[in-house]
mmCIF file of C-alpha atoms and ligand atoms in Angstrom:
data_model
loop_
_atom_site.group_PDB
_atom_site.id
_atom_site.type_symbol
_atom_site.label_atom_id
_atom_site.label_comp_id
_atom_site.label_asym_id
_atom_site.label_seq_id
_atom_site.Cartn_x
_atom_site.Cartn_y
_atom_site.Cartn_z
ATOM 1 C CA ARG A 1 0.085 12.484 -13.072
ATOM 2 C CA ARG A 2 2.085 10.196 -12.394
ATOM 3 C CA LEU A 3 2.081 9.300 -16.308
ATOM 4 C CA ALA A 4 2.618 12.399 -17.065
ATOM 5 C CA SER A 5 5.507 12.856 -14.129
ATOM 6 C CA GLN A 6 7.117 9.621 -16.183
ATOM 7 C CA ARG A 7 7.315 12.013 -19.685
ATOM 8 C CA ILE A 8 4.405 10.009 -20.532
ATOM 9 C CA GLU A 9 1.802 11.185 -23.036
ATOM 10 C CA VAL A 10 -1.915 10.374 -23.600
ATOM 11 C CA ILE A 11 -3.692 11.633 -27.145
ATOM 12 C CA ASN A 12 -6.569 11.444 -27.056
ATOM 13 C CA ASP A 13 -8.859 11.566 -30.388
ATOM 14 C CA ALA A 14 -6.076 11.300 -32.982
ATOM 15 C CA LYS A 15 -5.184 8.636 -35.692
ATOM 16 C CA VAL A 16 -1.716 7.372 -36.382
ATOM 17 C CA GLU A 17 -1.411 8.422 -40.156
ATOM 18 C CA GLU A 18 1.943 7.114 -40.957
ATOM 19 C CA VAL A 19 4.920 5.500 -39.267
ATOM 20 C CA ARG A 20 8.514 7.240 -39.801
ATOM 21 C CA PRO A 21 11.348 5.225 -39.391
ATOM 22 C CA ASP A 22 12.063 8.664 -37.125
ATOM 23 C CA ALA A 23 8.310 9.295 -36.966
ATOM 24 C CA VAL A 24 4.805 9.328 -36.176
ATOM 25 C CA VAL A 25 2.791 12.166 -37.974
ATOM 26 C CA ILE A 26 -0.896 11.550 -36.401
ATOM 27 C CA SER A 27 -4.434 13.381 -37.346
ATOM 28 C CA ASP A 28 -3.995 16.736 -35.776
ATOM 29 C CA GLY A 29 -0.895 18.017 -37.345
ATOM 30 C CA ARG A 30 1.775 17.069 -35.065
ATOM 31 C CA THR A 31 4.870 14.869 -35.851
ATOM 32 C CA ILE A 32 6.645 13.351 -33.170
ATOM 33 C CA PRO A 33 10.095 12.408 -33.304
ATOM 34 C CA THR A 34 10.827 8.627 -32.069
ATOM 35 C CA ARG A 35 13.571 5.815 -32.218
ATOM 36 C CA THR A 36 11.660 3.007 -31.097
ATOM 37 C CA THR A 37 7.732 3.256 -32.653
ATOM 38 C CA ILE A 38 5.342 0.508 -30.427
ATOM 39 C CA TRP A 39 2.535 -0.953 -32.145
ATOM 40 C CA ALA A 40 -0.903 -1.885 -30.481
ATOM 41 C CA ALA A 41 -3.530 -1.191 -31.537
ATOM 42 C CA GLY A 42 -6.298 -3.569 -31.184
ATOM 43 C CA ILE A 43 -6.848 -6.724 -32.746
ATOM 44 C CA GLU A 44 -8.389 -8.567 -35.476
ATOM 45 C CA PRO A 45 -11.235 -11.824 -36.240
ATOM 46 C CA PRO A 46 -8.653 -15.044 -36.781
ATOM 47 C CA PRO A 47 -8.970 -16.121 -40.082
ATOM 48 C CA LEU A 48 -12.075 -18.413 -38.771
ATOM 49 C CA VAL A 49 -14.263 -16.022 -38.706
ATOM 50 C CA GLY A 50 -12.639 -14.783 -41.747
ATOM 51 C CA ASN A 51 -13.472 -17.678 -44.333
ATOM 52 C CA LEU A 52 -16.963 -17.493 -42.435
ATOM 53 C CA ASP A 53 -20.351 -17.820 -44.550
ATOM 54 C CA LEU A 54 -21.916 -14.713 -42.420
ATOM 55 C CA GLN A 55 -22.762 -10.933 -42.241
ATOM 56 C CA LYS A 56 -19.683 -9.384 -40.983
ATOM 57 C CA ASP A 57 -19.578 -5.052 -40.535
ATOM 58 C CA HIS A 58 -16.636 -3.580 -41.236
ATOM 59 C CA ARG A 59 -14.291 -5.044 -39.112
ATOM 60 C CA GLY A 60 -14.554 -8.568 -40.212
ATOM 61 C CA ARG A 61 -16.464 -8.783 -36.649
ATOM 62 C CA ILE A 62 -19.810 -11.459 -36.842
ATOM 63 C CA LEU A 63 -23.232 -9.898 -37.108
ATOM 64 C CA ILE A 64 -25.022 -11.256 -33.466
ATOM 65 C CA ASP A 65 -28.987 -9.603 -32.845
ATOM 66 C CA GLN A 66 -29.599 -8.499 -29.366
ATOM 67 C CA TYR A 67 -30.427 -11.904 -28.392
ATOM 68 C CA LEU A 68 -26.808 -12.952 -29.394
ATOM 69 C CA ARG A 69 -27.561 -14.821 -32.428
ATOM 70 C CA VAL A 70 -25.889 -15.095 -35.764
ATOM 71 C CA LYS A 71 -28.030 -12.766 -37.907
ATOM 72 C CA GLY A 72 -30.139 -14.580 -41.146
ATOM 73 C CA ARG A 73 -28.680 -18.241 -39.084
ATOM 74 C CA PRO A 74 -31.440 -19.289 -36.604
ATOM 75 C CA GLY A 75 -30.519 -21.142 -33.592
ATOM 76 C CA VAL A 76 -26.420 -20.425 -34.228
ATOM 77 C CA TYR A 77 -25.333 -17.824 -31.198
ATOM 78 C CA ALA A 78 -21.964 -15.595 -30.881
ATOM 79 C CA VAL A 79 -20.054 -14.186 -28.224
ATOM 80 C CA GLY A 80 -16.942 -12.419 -27.433
ATOM 81 C CA ASP A 81 -14.363 -10.241 -28.745
ATOM 82 C CA CYS A 82 -15.405 -11.444 -32.527
ATOM 83 C CA THR A 83 -19.020 -9.773 -32.604
ATOM 84 C CA SER A 84 -20.487 -6.645 -33.558
ATOM 85 C CA ILE A 85 -23.471 -6.563 -32.032
ATOM 86 C CA GLN A 86 -26.779 -4.626 -32.927
ATOM 87 C CA TYR A 87 -28.628 -3.221 -30.320
ATOM 88 C CA ASP A 88 -29.687 0.109 -28.458
ATOM 89 C CA GLY A 89 -27.780 -1.027 -25.662
ATOM 90 C CA PRO A 90 -24.527 0.985 -24.624
ATOM 91 C CA PRO A 91 -21.638 -0.127 -26.578
ATOM 92 C CA VAL A 92 -19.693 -3.191 -26.344
ATOM 93 C CA PRO A 93 -15.821 -3.398 -25.905
ATOM 94 C CA ALA A 94 -13.202 -6.650 -26.544
ATOM 95 C CA LEU A 95 -13.349 -7.040 -22.762
ATOM 96 C CA ALA A 96 -13.011 -10.143 -21.351
ATOM 97 C CA GLN A 97 -15.905 -8.441 -18.268
ATOM 98 C CA ALA A 98 -18.356 -7.892 -22.091
ATOM 99 C CA ALA A 99 -17.216 -11.545 -23.770
ATOM 100 C CA GLU A 100 -17.935 -13.482 -20.126
ATOM 101 C CA GLN A 101 -21.816 -10.997 -19.580
ATOM 102 C CA GLU A 102 -22.318 -12.153 -23.389
ATOM 103 C CA GLY A 103 -21.091 -15.842 -23.006
ATOM 104 C CA LYS A 104 -24.106 -16.084 -20.163
ATOM 105 C CA ARG A 105 -26.641 -14.921 -22.029
ATOM 106 C CA ALA A 106 -26.040 -16.896 -25.021
ATOM 107 C CA ALA A 107 -26.410 -19.711 -22.873
ATOM 108 C CA SER A 108 -29.569 -19.258 -21.019
ATOM 109 C CA ASN A 109 -31.300 -17.908 -24.610
ATOM 110 C CA LEU A 110 -29.513 -21.196 -25.707
ATOM 111 C CA ALA A 111 -31.463 -23.472 -23.269
ATOM 112 C CA ALA A 112 -34.357 -20.734 -23.190
ATOM 113 C CA GLU A 113 -35.040 -21.191 -26.681
ATOM 114 C CA ILE A 114 -35.020 -25.462 -26.864
ATOM 115 C CA GLU A 115 -37.336 -24.739 -23.932
ATOM 116 C CA ASN A 116 -39.047 -22.900 -25.979
ATOM 117 C CA LYS A 117 -39.647 -19.953 -23.473
ATOM 118 C CA VAL A 118 -39.463 -16.558 -24.404
ATOM 119 C CA PRO A 119 -34.983 -15.684 -24.630
ATOM 120 C CA VAL A 120 -33.670 -11.802 -22.931
ATOM 121 C CA PRO A 121 -32.722 -9.374 -24.512
ATOM 122 C CA PHE A 122 -28.494 -8.282 -23.639
ATOM 123 C CA ARG A 123 -27.910 -5.514 -22.523
ATOM 124 C CA TYR A 124 -23.746 -4.848 -21.482
ATOM 125 C CA ARG A 125 -23.339 -3.145 -18.215
ATOM 126 C CA SER A 126 -19.053 -2.222 -17.224
ATOM 127 C CA VAL A 127 -18.115 -2.851 -14.068
ATOM 128 C CA GLY A 128 -15.278 -0.599 -13.831
ATOM 129 C CA GLN A 129 -11.694 -0.481 -15.057
ATOM 130 C CA LEU A 130 -8.943 -1.314 -13.881
ATOM 131 C CA VAL A 131 -4.795 -0.011 -15.198
ATOM 132 C CA ASP A 132 -1.915 -1.215 -14.464
ATOM 133 C CA LEU A 133 1.320 1.331 -14.081
ATOM 134 C CA GLY A 134 4.186 -1.019 -12.151
ATOM 135 C CA GLU A 135 5.856 -0.040 -9.999
ATOM 136 C CA GLY A 136 2.473 -1.030 -7.423
ATOM 137 C CA SER A 137 0.577 1.131 -8.829
ATOM 138 C CA ALA A 138 -2.766 1.153 -10.537
ATOM 139 C CA LEU A 139 -5.763 3.059 -11.495
ATOM 140 C CA VAL A 140 -8.701 0.950 -10.302
ATOM 141 C CA ASP A 141 -12.625 2.928 -11.520
ATOM 142 C CA ILE A 142 -14.683 -0.808 -9.838
ATOM 143 C CA LEU A 143 -18.652 1.129 -9.884
ATOM 144 C CA GLY A 144 -17.713 4.516 -8.909
ATOM 145 C CA VAL A 145 -14.968 3.445 -6.617
ATOM 146 C CA ASN A 146 -11.828 5.740 -7.831
ATOM 147 C CA LEU A 147 -8.908 4.597 -6.731
ATOM 148 C CA SER A 148 -4.893 4.556 -6.813
ATOM 149 C CA GLY A 149 -1.180 4.684 -6.594
ATOM 150 C CA LEU A 150 -0.347 1.816 -4.430
ATOM 151 C CA LEU A 151 -4.163 0.729 -2.411
ATOM 152 C CA GLY A 152 -5.284 0.339 -6.483
ATOM 153 C CA ALA A 153 -2.187 -1.658 -7.119
ATOM 154 C CA TYR A 154 -3.846 -3.656 -4.152
ATOM 155 C CA VAL A 155 -6.928 -3.376 -5.379
ATOM 156 C CA TRP A 156 -5.740 -4.331 -8.941
ATOM 157 C CA LYS A 157 -3.747 -7.383 -8.148
ATOM 158 C CA ALA A 158 -6.427 -8.831 -5.511
ATOM 159 C CA VAL A 159 -9.488 -8.729 -8.774
ATOM 160 C CA TYR A 160 -6.783 -9.600 -10.505
ATOM 161 C CA LEU A 161 -6.508 -13.458 -8.659
ATOM 162 C CA TYR A 162 -10.345 -13.550 -7.871
ATOM 163 C CA GLU A 163 -10.928 -12.695 -12.050
ATOM 164 C CA LEU A 164 -8.812 -15.560 -12.754
ATOM 165 C CA GLY A 165 -11.556 -17.869 -11.333
ATOM 166 C CA TYR A 166 -9.663 -21.463 -9.930
ATOM 167 C CA ASP A 167 -6.080 -22.071 -7.121
ATOM 168 C CA LEU A 168 -4.417 -23.573 -8.634
ATOM 169 C CA ASN A 169 -3.906 -20.150 -11.617
ATOM 170 C CA ARG A 170 -4.697 -18.660 -8.681
ATOM 171 C CA ALA A 171 -1.364 -19.795 -6.514
ATOM 172 C CA HIS A 172 0.491 -20.000 -9.489
ATOM 173 C CA VAL A 173 0.558 -16.336 -9.853
ATOM 174 C CA LEU A 174 0.887 -15.596 -7.128
ATOM 175 C CA ALA A 175 3.583 -17.713 -6.537
ATOM 176 C CA ASP A 176 4.828 -15.877 -10.447
ATOM 177 C CA TRP A 177 4.310 -12.655 -8.632
ATOM 178 C CA THR A 178 6.908 -13.356 -5.315
ATOM 179 C CA ILE A 179 9.845 -14.792 -7.925
ATOM 180 C CA ASP A 180 9.490 -11.331 -9.334
ATOM 181 C CA LEU A 181 9.646 -9.512 -6.226
ATOM 182 C CA PHE A 182 13.387 -11.074 -6.006
ATOM 183 C CA THR A 183 14.557 -12.004 -9.219
ATOM 184 C CA ARG A 184 13.885 -9.984 -11.907
ATOM 185 C CA PRO A 185 13.566 -6.808 -12.686
ATOM 186 C CA ASP A 186 10.408 -5.237 -13.025
ATOM 187 C CA THR A 187 10.627 -3.585 -16.870
ATOM 188 C CA SER A 188 7.970 -1.255 -16.492
ATOM 189 C CA LYS A 189 11.270 0.777 -13.468
ATOM 190 C CA LEU A 190 12.356 2.145 -17.268
ATOM 191 C CA PHE A 191 11.488 4.662 -17.400
ATOM 192 C CA GLU A 192 13.444 5.941 -13.464
ATOM 193 C CA ASP A 193 16.089 4.443 -14.610
ATOM 194 C CA PRO A 194 18.724 7.290 -14.208
ATOM 195 C CA ASN A 195 21.494 5.478 -15.809
ATOM 196 C CA GLN A 196 19.006 4.205 -19.379
ATOM 197 C CA PRO A 197 18.312 6.643 -21.650
ATOM 198 C CA ARG A 198 16.067 8.770 -21.612
ATOM 199 C CA VAL A 199 12.505 7.636 -23.092
ATOM 200 C CA ARG A 200 9.570 9.974 -25.451
ATOM 201 C CA THR A 201 6.342 7.900 -26.076
HETATM 202 C C1 FAD B 301 -2.435 -8.862 -24.167
HETATM 203 C C2 FAD B 301 -4.387 -8.157 -24.134
HETATM 204 C C3 FAD B 301 -4.283 -7.655 -22.399
HETATM 205 C C4 FAD B 301 -5.831 -8.009 -22.594
HETATM 206 N N1 FAD B 301 -6.330 -7.765 -21.354
HETATM 207 C C5 FAD B 301 -6.774 -7.510 -21.030
HETATM 208 C C6 FAD B 301 -7.771 -7.049 -19.265
HETATM 209 O O1 FAD B 301 -6.735 -7.042 -18.709
HETATM 210 N N2 FAD B 301 -8.776 -7.149 -18.949
HETATM 211 C C7 FAD B 301 -10.176 -7.329 -19.914
HETATM 212 O O2 FAD B 301 -11.131 -7.126 -19.254
HETATM 213 N N3 FAD B 301 -9.931 -8.166 -21.343
HETATM 214 C C8 FAD B 301 -8.431 -8.021 -21.802
HETATM 215 N N4 FAD B 301 -8.337 -8.144 -23.176
HETATM 216 C C9 FAD B 301 -9.193 -8.148 -24.068
HETATM 217 C C10 FAD B 301 -9.828 -10.481 -23.263
HETATM 218 O O3 FAD B 301 -8.698 -10.977 -23.233
HETATM 219 C C11 FAD B 301 -10.834 -10.170 -24.579
HETATM 220 O O4 FAD B 301 -11.655 -9.559 -25.003
HETATM 221 C C12 FAD B 301 -11.095 -11.758 -24.552
HETATM 222 O O5 FAD B 301 -10.160 -13.242 -24.384
HETATM 223 C C13 FAD B 301 -12.423 -11.919 -25.199
HETATM 224 O O6 FAD B 301 -13.049 -13.120 -25.054
HETATM 225 P P1 FAD B 301 -13.188 -14.648 -25.998
HETATM 226 O O7 FAD B 301 -13.898 -15.240 -25.246
HETATM 227 O O8 FAD B 301 -13.917 -13.712 -27.534
HETATM 228 O O9 FAD B 301 -11.970 -14.582 -27.619
HETATM 229 P P2 FAD B 301 -10.778 -14.833 -26.758
HETATM 230 O O10 FAD B 301 -10.266 -15.468 -25.036
HETATM 231 O O11 FAD B 301 -9.605 -14.958 -27.582
HETATM 232 O O12 FAD B 301 -11.178 -17.088 -27.076
HETATM 233 C C14 FAD B 301 -11.075 -17.662 -28.484
HETATM 234 C C15 FAD B 301 -9.925 -18.625 -28.264
HETATM 235 O O13 FAD B 301 -10.149 -19.660 -29.248
HETATM 236 C C16 FAD B 301 -9.282 -19.976 -29.695
HETATM 237 N N5 FAD B 301 -9.213 -20.696 -31.588
HETATM 238 C C17 FAD B 301 -8.891 -19.122 -32.190
HETATM 239 N N6 FAD B 301 -9.611 -19.557 -33.726
HETATM 240 C C18 FAD B 301 -9.784 -21.646 -32.929
HETATM 241 C C19 FAD B 301 -9.640 -22.363 -33.531
HETATM 242 N N7 FAD B 301 -9.690 -22.501 -34.931
HETATM 243 N N8 FAD B 301 -10.238 -23.648 -33.188
HETATM 244 C C20 FAD B 301 -10.385 -23.405 -32.304
HETATM 245 N N9 FAD B 301 -10.374 -22.677 -31.092
HETATM 246 C C21 FAD B 301 -9.937 -21.977 -31.802
HETATM 247 C C22 FAD B 301 -8.111 -19.696 -29.371
HETATM 248 O O14 FAD B 301 -7.056 -20.237 -29.160
HETATM 249 C C23 FAD B 301 -8.720 -18.964 -28.055
HETATM 250 O O15 FAD B 301 -8.583 -20.042 -26.839
HETATM 251 C C24 FAD B 301 -7.215 -8.325 -23.076
HETATM 252 C C25 FAD B 301 -6.566 -8.325 -24.382
HETATM 253 C C26 FAD B 301 -4.955 -9.181 -24.800
HETATM 254 C C27 FAD B 301 -4.742 -9.263 -26.239
#
């Protein structure tokens, strides 16, 4: 509702077929007139991974098995965005929480391998999602609990600070947020500035 009030439309299940100077054509047949187009469609592995002589998927990510071992390379483990796991569990998104879970499991499996113990298969468990909407508003879905608006923004900030891990980083970010309150305008307020031209996405 909030996005709609800011004239933002989220289009699911559609691919961009063509980006023209004045329009974007999408696969459901629509042509959306545009003036500024911002492309934010994902990531690809870095050249280092591209140059590795390993089995990869169609997106160039390293294939790993359920124990996070690189396929065809005994004793080698890989985790994170540059990997593609082949297992019967839920899809593993390119998110920090997935990379962290994989890192812990890979470390314990590597230790198990060294100690001749049985490795444990990896299984991704989503602990939720947080979406910052700017202007003191966020969407929160943590362990099935959904929050939005200002309360969501507070939870978003609390989780963000917690996940930073180190007190020095937390202090930096807190200081940044405090300074931002009094100095830089929040760029996400662009949509509500009546003096700005109307923005269409
Ligand atoms: C703009 C942006 C916003 C994001 N927001 C979120 C979010 O809100 N929540 C969330 O869960 N996830 C978010 N992600 C995704 C998250 O950052 C990644 O999923 C996560 O960092 C993956 O961890 P990783 O260890 O696989 O890779 P990275 O964290 O990318 O670590 C890879 C490291 O390898 C280093 N490296 C690369 N090449 C070499 C080399 N040749 N030699 C040595 N080192 C090298 C890089 O410098 C980097 O430090 C975001 C990603 C982006 C790009």
